[in-house]
mmCIF file of C-alpha atoms in Angstrom:
data_model
loop_
_atom_site.group_PDB
_atom_site.id
_atom_site.type_symbol
_atom_site.label_atom_id
_atom_site.label_comp_id
_atom_site.label_asym_id
_atom_site.label_seq_id
_atom_site.Cartn_x
_atom_site.Cartn_y
_atom_site.Cartn_z
ATOM 1 C CA UNK A 1 -68.719 74.807 -67.474
ATOM 2 C CA UNK A 2 -71.462 77.439 -67.573
ATOM 3 C CA UNK A 3 -71.057 78.135 -71.280
ATOM 4 C CA UNK A 4 -71.310 74.439 -72.152
ATOM 5 C CA UNK A 5 -74.303 74.068 -69.847
ATOM 6 C CA UNK A 6 -76.192 76.949 -71.456
ATOM 7 C CA UNK A 7 -75.276 75.832 -74.980
ATOM 8 C CA UNK A 8 -76.587 72.316 -74.357
ATOM 9 C CA UNK A 9 -79.778 73.700 -72.866
ATOM 10 C CA UNK A 10 -80.492 75.420 -76.179
ATOM 11 C CA UNK A 11 -79.449 72.292 -78.122
ATOM 12 C CA UNK A 12 -76.181 73.749 -79.412
ATOM 13 C CA UNK A 13 -74.128 70.684 -78.499
ATOM 14 C CA UNK A 14 -71.937 70.790 -81.606
ATOM 15 C CA UNK A 15 -71.029 74.403 -80.914
ATOM 16 C CA UNK A 16 -70.425 73.613 -77.232
ATOM 17 C CA UNK A 17 -68.127 70.718 -78.124
ATOM 18 C CA UNK A 18 -66.083 72.908 -80.476
ATOM 19 C CA UNK A 19 -65.908 75.602 -77.792
ATOM 20 C CA UNK A 20 -64.709 73.133 -75.151
ATOM 21 C CA UNK A 21 -62.052 71.718 -77.460
ATOM 22 C CA UNK A 22 -60.910 75.116 -78.724
ATOM 23 C CA UNK A 23 -60.578 76.756 -75.302
ATOM 24 C CA UNK A 24 -59.269 73.771 -73.331
ATOM 25 C CA UNK A 25 -55.698 74.979 -73.775
ATOM 26 C CA UNK A 26 -56.603 78.353 -72.217
ATOM 27 C CA UNK A 27 -57.726 76.830 -68.929
ATOM 28 C CA UNK A 28 -55.382 76.756 -65.953
ATOM 29 C CA UNK A 29 -53.375 73.540 -66.089
ATOM 30 C CA UNK A 30 -54.573 72.520 -62.623
ATOM 31 C CA UNK A 31 -58.226 72.470 -63.760
ATOM 32 C CA UNK A 32 -57.867 71.746 -67.484
ATOM 33 C CA UNK A 33 -58.500 67.993 -67.606
ATOM 34 C CA UNK A 34 -61.289 68.020 -65.027
ATOM 35 C CA UNK A 35 -63.088 70.862 -66.772
ATOM 36 C CA UNK A 36 -62.737 69.281 -70.196
ATOM 37 C CA UNK A 37 -63.759 65.774 -69.104
ATOM 38 C CA UNK A 38 -66.734 67.079 -67.143
ATOM 39 C CA UNK A 39 -67.881 69.205 -70.088
ATOM 40 C CA UNK A 40 -67.541 66.280 -72.486
ATOM 41 C CA UNK A 41 -69.545 64.064 -70.116
ATOM 42 C CA UNK A 42 -72.208 66.756 -69.890
ATOM 43 C CA UNK A 43 -72.360 67.080 -73.685
ATOM 44 C CA UNK A 44 -72.539 63.328 -74.216
ATOM 45 C CA UNK A 45 -75.328 63.107 -71.644
ATOM 46 C CA UNK A 46 -77.243 65.840 -73.484
ATOM 47 C CA UNK A 47 -76.822 63.809 -76.685
ATOM 48 C CA UNK A 48 -78.186 60.748 -74.847
ATOM 49 C CA UNK A 49 -74.882 58.903 -75.263
ATOM 50 C CA UNK A 50 -75.024 57.755 -71.665
ATOM 51 C CA UNK A 51 -72.332 55.061 -71.770
ATOM 52 C CA UNK A 52 -69.813 57.445 -73.318
ATOM 53 C CA UNK A 53 -70.858 60.154 -70.864
ATOM 54 C CA UNK A 54 -70.136 57.823 -67.961
ATOM 55 C CA UNK A 55 -66.713 56.947 -69.385
ATOM 56 C CA UNK A 56 -65.821 60.645 -69.675
ATOM 57 C CA UNK A 57 -67.210 61.380 -66.219
ATOM 58 C CA UNK A 58 -65.133 58.643 -64.587
ATOM 59 C CA UNK A 59 -62.043 60.600 -65.640
ATOM 60 C CA UNK A 60 -63.063 63.630 -63.557
ATOM 61 C CA UNK A 61 -61.157 63.860 -60.284
ATOM 62 C CA UNK A 62 -63.073 65.340 -57.380
ATOM 63 C CA UNK A 63 -60.449 67.963 -56.493
ATOM 64 C CA UNK A 64 -62.969 70.810 -56.429
ATOM 65 C CA UNK A 65 -66.155 70.583 -54.370
ATOM 66 C CA UNK A 66 -68.325 72.008 -57.152
ATOM 67 C CA UNK A 67 -67.018 69.527 -59.720
ATOM 68 C CA UNK A 68 -67.640 66.807 -57.144
ATOM 69 C CA UNK A 69 -71.242 67.916 -56.618
ATOM 70 C CA UNK A 70 -72.022 68.325 -60.301
ATOM 71 C CA UNK A 71 -70.180 65.136 -61.276
ATOM 72 C CA UNK A 72 -72.027 63.059 -58.709
ATOM 73 C CA UNK A 73 -75.336 64.533 -59.833
ATOM 74 C CA UNK A 74 -74.537 63.774 -63.466
ATOM 75 C CA UNK A 75 -73.447 60.253 -62.525
ATOM 76 C CA UNK A 76 -76.793 59.633 -60.830
ATOM 77 C CA UNK A 77 -78.661 60.910 -63.888
ATOM 78 C CA UNK A 78 -76.605 58.665 -66.168
ATOM 79 C CA UNK A 79 -77.276 55.571 -64.054
ATOM 80 C CA UNK A 80 -80.964 56.488 -64.019
ATOM 81 C CA UNK A 81 -81.089 56.791 -67.810
ATOM 82 C CA UNK A 82 -79.150 53.545 -68.254
ATOM 83 C CA UNK A 83 -81.570 51.853 -65.824
ATOM 84 C CA UNK A 84 -78.590 50.645 -63.792
ATOM 85 C CA UNK A 85 -80.594 50.321 -60.588
ATOM 86 C CA UNK A 86 -77.875 48.860 -58.345
ATOM 87 C CA UNK A 87 -75.291 51.431 -59.429
ATOM 88 C CA UNK A 88 -77.902 54.178 -59.091
ATOM 89 C CA UNK A 89 -78.886 53.189 -55.558
ATOM 90 C CA UNK A 90 -75.233 52.937 -54.559
ATOM 91 C CA UNK A 91 -74.457 56.362 -56.075
ATOM 92 C CA UNK A 92 -77.445 57.947 -54.323
ATOM 93 C CA UNK A 93 -76.382 56.549 -50.947
ATOM 94 C CA UNK A 94 -72.732 57.534 -51.453
ATOM 95 C CA UNK A 95 -73.776 61.051 -52.447
ATOM 96 C CA UNK A 96 -75.976 61.383 -49.368
ATOM 97 C CA UNK A 97 -73.069 60.335 -47.129
ATOM 98 C CA UNK A 98 -70.727 62.728 -48.954
ATOM 99 C CA UNK A 99 -73.145 65.616 -48.450
ATOM 100 C CA UNK A 100 -73.531 64.872 -44.747
ATOM 101 C CA UNK A 101 -69.805 64.482 -44.057
ATOM 102 C CA UNK A 102 -68.331 67.267 -46.178
ATOM 103 C CA UNK A 103 -68.068 70.335 -43.942
ATOM 104 C CA UNK A 104 -66.911 72.650 -46.746
ATOM 105 C CA UNK A 105 -70.395 72.574 -48.288
ATOM 106 C CA UNK A 106 -72.707 75.310 -47.017
ATOM 107 C CA UNK A 107 -76.048 74.321 -45.522
ATOM 108 C CA UNK A 108 -77.959 75.920 -48.396
ATOM 109 C CA UNK A 109 -75.950 74.057 -51.051
ATOM 110 C CA UNK A 110 -76.241 70.827 -49.050
ATOM 111 C CA UNK A 111 -80.028 71.242 -48.966
ATOM 112 C CA UNK A 112 -80.224 71.762 -52.741
ATOM 113 C CA UNK A 113 -78.362 68.514 -53.429
ATOM 114 C CA UNK A 114 -80.063 66.525 -50.653
ATOM 115 C CA UNK A 115 -83.384 67.535 -52.212
ATOM 116 C CA UNK A 116 -82.129 66.180 -55.537
ATOM 117 C CA UNK A 117 -81.259 62.834 -53.898
ATOM 118 C CA UNK A 118 -84.599 62.745 -52.105
ATOM 119 C CA UNK A 119 -86.587 63.405 -55.282
ATOM 120 C CA UNK A 120 -84.657 60.869 -57.363
ATOM 121 C CA UNK A 121 -85.464 58.273 -54.697
ATOM 122 C CA UNK A 122 -89.116 59.295 -54.796
ATOM 123 C CA UNK A 123 -89.213 59.064 -58.597
ATOM 124 C CA UNK A 124 -87.835 55.539 -58.321
ATOM 125 C CA UNK A 125 -90.620 54.600 -55.916
ATOM 126 C CA UNK A 126 -93.412 55.744 -58.260
ATOM 127 C CA UNK A 127 -94.588 53.134 -60.770
ATOM 128 C CA UNK A 128 -94.074 54.536 -64.307
ATOM 129 C CA UNK A 129 -97.723 53.896 -65.151
ATOM 130 C CA UNK A 130 -99.069 55.833 -62.131
ATOM 131 C CA UNK A 131 -99.608 59.235 -63.742
ATOM 132 C CA UNK A 132 -101.460 60.601 -60.708
ATOM 133 C CA UNK A 133 -98.530 59.949 -58.350
ATOM 134 C CA UNK A 134 -96.104 61.296 -60.944
ATOM 135 C CA UNK A 135 -98.149 64.505 -61.199
ATOM 136 C CA UNK A 136 -98.206 64.930 -57.404
ATOM 137 C CA UNK A 137 -94.460 64.409 -57.257
ATOM 138 C CA UNK A 138 -94.014 66.890 -60.118
ATOM 139 C CA UNK A 139 -95.905 69.481 -58.068
ATOM 140 C CA UNK A 140 -93.833 68.751 -54.947
ATOM 141 C CA UNK A 141 -90.632 69.276 -56.905
ATOM 142 C CA UNK A 142 -91.947 72.623 -58.152
ATOM 143 C CA UNK A 143 -92.956 73.618 -54.616
ATOM 144 C CA UNK A 144 -89.567 72.675 -53.177
ATOM 145 C CA UNK A 145 -87.773 75.073 -55.513
ATOM 146 C CA UNK A 146 -84.272 74.619 -54.086
ATOM 147 C CA UNK A 147 -83.356 71.465 -55.966
ATOM 148 C CA UNK A 148 -80.314 70.653 -58.074
ATOM 149 C CA UNK A 149 -81.128 69.765 -61.682
ATOM 150 C CA UNK A 150 -84.787 70.625 -61.231
ATOM 151 C CA UNK A 151 -85.417 70.632 -65.010
ATOM 152 C CA UNK A 152 -84.288 67.029 -65.315
ATOM 153 C CA UNK A 153 -86.407 65.974 -62.326
ATOM 154 C CA UNK A 154 -89.442 67.701 -63.800
ATOM 155 C CA UNK A 155 -88.854 65.908 -67.114
ATOM 156 C CA UNK A 156 -88.828 62.582 -65.301
ATOM 157 C CA UNK A 157 -92.170 63.333 -63.655
ATOM 158 C CA UNK A 158 -93.883 64.889 -66.694
#
């Protein structure tokens, strides 16, 4: 997951895809499909193929808390990019409930993801044409620091 994430950040999505496909067979059988499907969804999202990314993501089972957190975050980003407002609002609310109820998540990790949910909601409340409000929100995201997917949030407020 980390290798694919770093590779996509430096726009090496073709290399990352080959890596994921080549090393899939070396992953523990218990995690193989989840890891591969999540990585493919992540790659497709990076390529702006949001519909395909969502299809791949829907095949990820939430058996591991970290895949659940990252998958839900990616799902929210996909719905945002697809401008699927109803699905986005539903996913944000479901994620908030999940974070509150799941006792295996540490308080610090919970805070990072709750901040993500909070800032996505705030982005949605700012009119796209209001550059002053977007700039203020951009600064608040930077000040908060402990936020999941902070780069994506900053892009949305740039």
